[in-house]
Coordinates of C-alpha atoms and ligand atoms in Angstrom, one line a residue:
M1 CA -30.1 -12.7 8.0
Y2 CA -26.7 -14.2 7.7
P3 CA -24.3 -12.6 10.3
V4 CA -22.5 -10.5 7.7
K5 CA -21.3 -7.9 10.2
E6 CA -19.8 -10.3 12.6
N7 CA -18.1 -12.3 9.9
L8 CA -16.7 -9.1 8.3
H9 CA -15.2 -8.0 11.6
K10 CA -13.8 -11.5 12.2
V11 CA -12.1 -11.4 8.8
L12 CA -10.8 -7.9 9.2
S13 CA -9.3 -8.7 12.6
Q14 CA -7.2 -11.4 10.9
L15 CA -5.7 -9.2 8.2
P16 CA -2.3 -7.7 8.9
E17 CA -1.7 -4.0 8.2
G18 CA -1.3 -3.4 4.5
V19 CA -3.7 -6.1 3.4
R20 CA -7.0 -4.8 2.1
L21 CA -10.2 -6.6 1.8
V22 CA -12.2 -7.0 -1.4
A23 CA -15.6 -8.4 -0.2
I24 CA -16.8 -10.7 -2.9
S25 CA -20.5 -10.2 -3.1
K26 CA -21.4 -12.1 -6.3
Y27 CA -24.7 -13.9 -6.1
H28 CA -25.5 -12.2 -2.8
P29 CA -28.3 -9.7 -2.4
N30 CA -28.0 -6.0 -1.8
E31 CA -28.9 -6.2 1.8
Y32 CA -25.8 -8.2 2.5
I33 CA -23.7 -5.7 0.8
E34 CA -25.4 -2.9 2.7
A35 CA -24.7 -4.6 6.0
A36 CA -21.0 -4.7 5.2
Y37 CA -21.1 -1.1 3.9
E38 CA -22.6 0.1 7.1
E39 CA -19.6 -1.3 8.9
G40 CA -17.3 0.7 6.7
Q41 CA -16.5 -1.8 3.9
R42 CA -16.1 0.0 0.6
I43 CA -14.4 -2.4 -1.8
F44 CA -16.7 -5.1 -3.3
G45 CA -15.9 -7.6 -6.0
E46 CA -18.3 -9.0 -8.7
S47 CA -17.8 -11.4 -11.6
H48 CA -20.8 -10.9 -13.8
E49 CA -21.4 -7.7 -15.8
Q50 CA -25.3 -7.8 -15.6
E51 CA -25.3 -8.5 -11.8
L52 CA -22.8 -5.7 -11.2
K53 CA -24.8 -3.3 -13.3
Q54 CA -27.8 -3.8 -11.1
K55 CA -25.9 -3.5 -7.9
H56 CA -24.0 -0.5 -9.1
A57 CA -27.2 1.3 -10.0
T58 CA -28.9 0.6 -6.7
L59 CA -26.1 0.8 -4.1
P60 CA -24.1 3.7 -2.7
S61 CA -22.0 5.5 -5.3
D62 CA -18.8 5.5 -3.2
I63 CA -18.5 1.8 -3.4
E64 CA -15.3 0.8 -5.3
W65 CA -16.3 -2.1 -7.6
H66 CA -13.7 -4.6 -8.6
F67 CA -14.4 -6.9 -11.5
I68 CA -12.8 -10.2 -10.5
G69 CA -14.1 -12.7 -13.1
H70 CA -13.2 -13.5 -16.6
L71 CA -14.2 -10.5 -18.7
Q72 CA -15.1 -10.8 -22.3
T73 CA -13.8 -8.1 -24.6
N74 CA -17.4 -7.2 -25.7
K75 CA -18.5 -6.5 -22.1
V76 CA -15.8 -4.0 -21.2
K77 CA -17.8 -1.1 -22.5
Y78 CA -20.6 -1.7 -20.0
I79 CA -18.4 -1.5 -16.9
A80 CA -15.9 1.0 -18.2
P81 CA -17.9 4.1 -17.0
Y82 CA -17.6 3.2 -13.3
I83 CA -15.4 0.1 -12.6
S84 CA -12.7 0.9 -10.1
M85 CA -10.4 -2.0 -10.9
I86 CA -10.4 -4.9 -13.4
E87 CA -8.5 -7.7 -11.6
A88 CA -8.3 -10.5 -14.1
V89 CA -6.7 -9.2 -17.3
D90 CA -5.1 -12.0 -19.1
S91 CA -4.5 -10.8 -22.7
L92 CA -3.2 -7.8 -24.6
K93 CA -6.4 -7.8 -26.5
L94 CA -8.4 -7.2 -23.3
L95 CA -6.0 -4.6 -22.1
R96 CA -6.3 -2.7 -25.4
E97 CA -10.1 -2.8 -25.2
I98 CA -10.1 -1.5 -21.6
D99 CA -7.8 1.3 -22.7
K100 CA -10.1 2.2 -25.5
Q101 CA -13.3 2.2 -23.4
A102 CA -11.6 4.0 -20.6
A103 CA -10.5 6.7 -23.0
K104 CA -14.1 7.0 -24.3
N105 CA -15.2 7.7 -20.7
G106 CA -12.3 10.1 -20.0
R107 CA -11.0 7.8 -17.4
T108 CA -8.0 5.7 -16.5
I109 CA -8.9 2.2 -15.3
K110 CA -6.8 0.3 -12.8
V111 CA -6.1 -3.3 -13.7
L112 CA -4.2 -6.4 -12.5
L113 CA -2.6 -9.0 -14.6
E114 CA -4.0 -12.5 -13.8
L115 CA -1.5 -15.3 -13.5
H116 CA -2.3 -18.9 -14.0
I117 CA -0.3 -20.9 -11.6
A118 CA -2.8 -23.3 -10.1
E119 CA -2.9 -26.9 -11.2
E120 CA -6.5 -26.7 -12.4
E121 CA -7.1 -26.7 -16.1
T122 CA -8.5 -23.4 -17.0
K123 CA -8.4 -21.2 -20.0
Y124 CA -7.9 -18.1 -17.9
G125 CA -4.8 -16.4 -16.7
L126 CA -1.4 -15.8 -18.1
S127 CA 1.4 -18.3 -17.6
L128 CA 4.5 -16.7 -16.1
D129 CA 6.1 -16.8 -19.5
S130 CA 3.3 -15.3 -21.4
C131 CA 3.1 -12.5 -18.8
R132 CA 6.8 -11.9 -19.3
Q133 CA 6.2 -11.8 -23.0
L134 CA 3.3 -9.3 -22.7
L135 CA 5.4 -7.0 -20.6
E136 CA 8.5 -7.4 -22.7
D137 CA 6.5 -6.6 -25.9
G138 CA 5.9 -3.1 -24.4
E139 CA 2.7 -2.1 -26.2
W140 CA 1.1 -1.7 -22.7
R141 CA 3.3 1.3 -22.2
Q142 CA 1.4 3.1 -24.9
L143 CA -2.0 2.4 -23.3
E144 CA -2.5 5.6 -21.4
H145 CA -5.9 4.9 -20.0
V146 CA -5.0 1.7 -18.2
Q147 CA -2.8 1.6 -15.1
I148 CA -1.3 -1.8 -14.4
C149 CA -1.4 -1.9 -10.6
G150 CA -0.1 -5.4 -9.9
L151 CA -0.8 -9.1 -10.2
M152 CA -3.7 -11.4 -9.3
M153 CA -3.9 -15.2 -8.9
M154 CA -5.9 -18.0 -7.5
A155 CA -4.1 -20.9 -5.8
S156 CA -5.1 -24.4 -6.5
N157 CA -8.3 -25.4 -4.7
V158 CA -6.7 -28.1 -2.5
D159 CA -6.3 -28.8 1.2
D160 CA -2.5 -29.1 1.0
E161 CA -1.2 -25.9 2.6
Q162 CA 2.2 -26.5 1.3
Q163 CA 1.1 -26.5 -2.2
I164 CA -1.0 -23.3 -1.8
R165 CA 2.0 -21.7 -0.1
S166 CA 4.4 -22.6 -2.8
E167 CA 2.1 -21.3 -5.5
M168 CA 1.6 -18.0 -3.7
M169 CA 5.3 -17.7 -3.1
L170 CA 5.9 -18.3 -6.8
A171 CA 3.5 -15.5 -7.6
A172 CA 5.2 -13.3 -5.0
G173 CA 8.6 -14.0 -6.5
F174 CA 7.3 -13.3 -9.9
F175 CA 5.9 -10.0 -8.7
D176 CA 9.4 -8.9 -7.5
E177 CA 10.9 -9.9 -10.8
V178 CA 8.5 -7.8 -12.9
K179 CA 8.4 -5.0 -10.4
Q180 CA 12.2 -4.6 -10.7
K181 CA 12.3 -5.1 -14.5
Y182 CA 9.3 -3.0 -15.6
F183 CA 7.8 -1.0 -12.8
A184 CA 10.7 0.0 -10.6
E185 CA 9.8 3.7 -11.0
D186 CA 6.1 3.1 -10.8
D187 CA 4.7 3.3 -7.3
A188 CA 1.2 2.3 -8.5
F189 CA 2.5 -1.2 -9.3
C190 CA 2.2 -2.6 -5.8
E191 CA -0.8 -4.9 -5.6
R192 CA -0.7 -8.7 -5.0
S193 CA -4.2 -10.0 -5.1
W194 CA -4.3 -13.5 -3.7
G195 CA -6.1 -15.2 -0.9
M196 CA -9.8 -16.3 -0.8
S197 CA -12.0 -17.7 2.0
H198 CA -10.1 -21.0 2.4
D199 CA -6.6 -19.7 2.0
F200 CA -6.4 -16.0 2.9
P201 CA -4.3 -16.6 6.1
I202 CA -1.7 -18.3 4.0
A203 CA -1.9 -15.5 1.4
C204 CA -1.2 -12.9 4.2
E205 CA 2.1 -14.7 4.9
C206 CA 2.9 -14.8 1.2
G207 CA 3.0 -11.1 0.4
S208 CA -0.7 -10.5 -0.4
T209 CA -1.9 -6.9 -0.3
M210 CA -5.5 -7.6 -1.3
V211 CA -7.6 -10.6 -0.3
R212 CA -10.8 -11.5 -2.1
I213 CA -13.2 -13.1 0.4
G214 CA -16.8 -14.1 -0.2
T215 CA -18.1 -17.2 1.5
T216 CA -16.5 -16.5 4.9
I217 CA -18.3 -13.2 5.1
F218 CA -21.6 -13.7 3.2
G219 CA -22.1 -17.5 3.4
P220 CA -22.5 -20.0 0.7
R221 CA -23.6 -18.6 -2.7
I222 CA -27.0 -19.7 -4.1
Y223 CA -26.6 -20.0 -7.8
Ligands
PLP301 C1 -15.7 -16.1 -6.1 C2 -14.3 -15.6 -6.1 C3 -13.6 -15.4 -4.9 C4 -14.2 -15.6 -3.5 O1 -14.2 -16.9 -3.2 P1 -14.7 -17.4 -1.7 O2 -14.2 -18.8 -1.6 O3 -16.1 -17.3 -1.7 O4 -14.0 -16.5 -0.7 C5 -12.3 -14.8 -5.0 N1 -11.7 -14.7 -6.2 C6 -12.3 -14.9 -7.4 C7 -11.6 -14.7 -8.7 C8 -13.6 -15.4 -7.4 O5 -14.2 -15.7 -8.5

């Protein structure tokens, strides 16, 4: 078995106070998750609805599941009954659907808005301007069953530390901007989810409150 426990403790020992770990368990078996759970880890992240469904049904019920991948609107209803946080919300349409499904389940679902800052071409994530627009538009204020808790982003997948740092600092500055403008009175808006296996030490220096780490803890994923 992969040394999950050792790796977990190594990672935890590198996190400054105030930074929480989301252990990214996608494509890894239950026994790996159980090993981390036994060491006290409770927040796990998954990116596929079907895989999450199985794991949620068979693993301890006090696990807080974060959905970290791109979420299609028509899949929201499947995870709405139990998901703890949806990290990658990048449209008003998705936000509305989460609100609707959360209401049906008598819940409020925590979400993060996903920013697209990295150089990679991807359809996912909001540009800073479209995120400003979404917040300025104001409809989100009427969605009583979603709670926007902060921002999420992925830095470019490059070796250049300076580039990673400047992308994360851009996200951190943007967080301050929208915090002041829209969430100054809202203590729940406090999360900055950045930092993965290859760049989490940098993220910790760039205001991260939540790192999402898979490979460093569980090893390479077998797809
Ligand atoms: C898979 C994934 C991670 C974890 O990546 P590692 O390099 O394995 O640490 C973090 N965030 C998101 C959005 C992911 O999809």
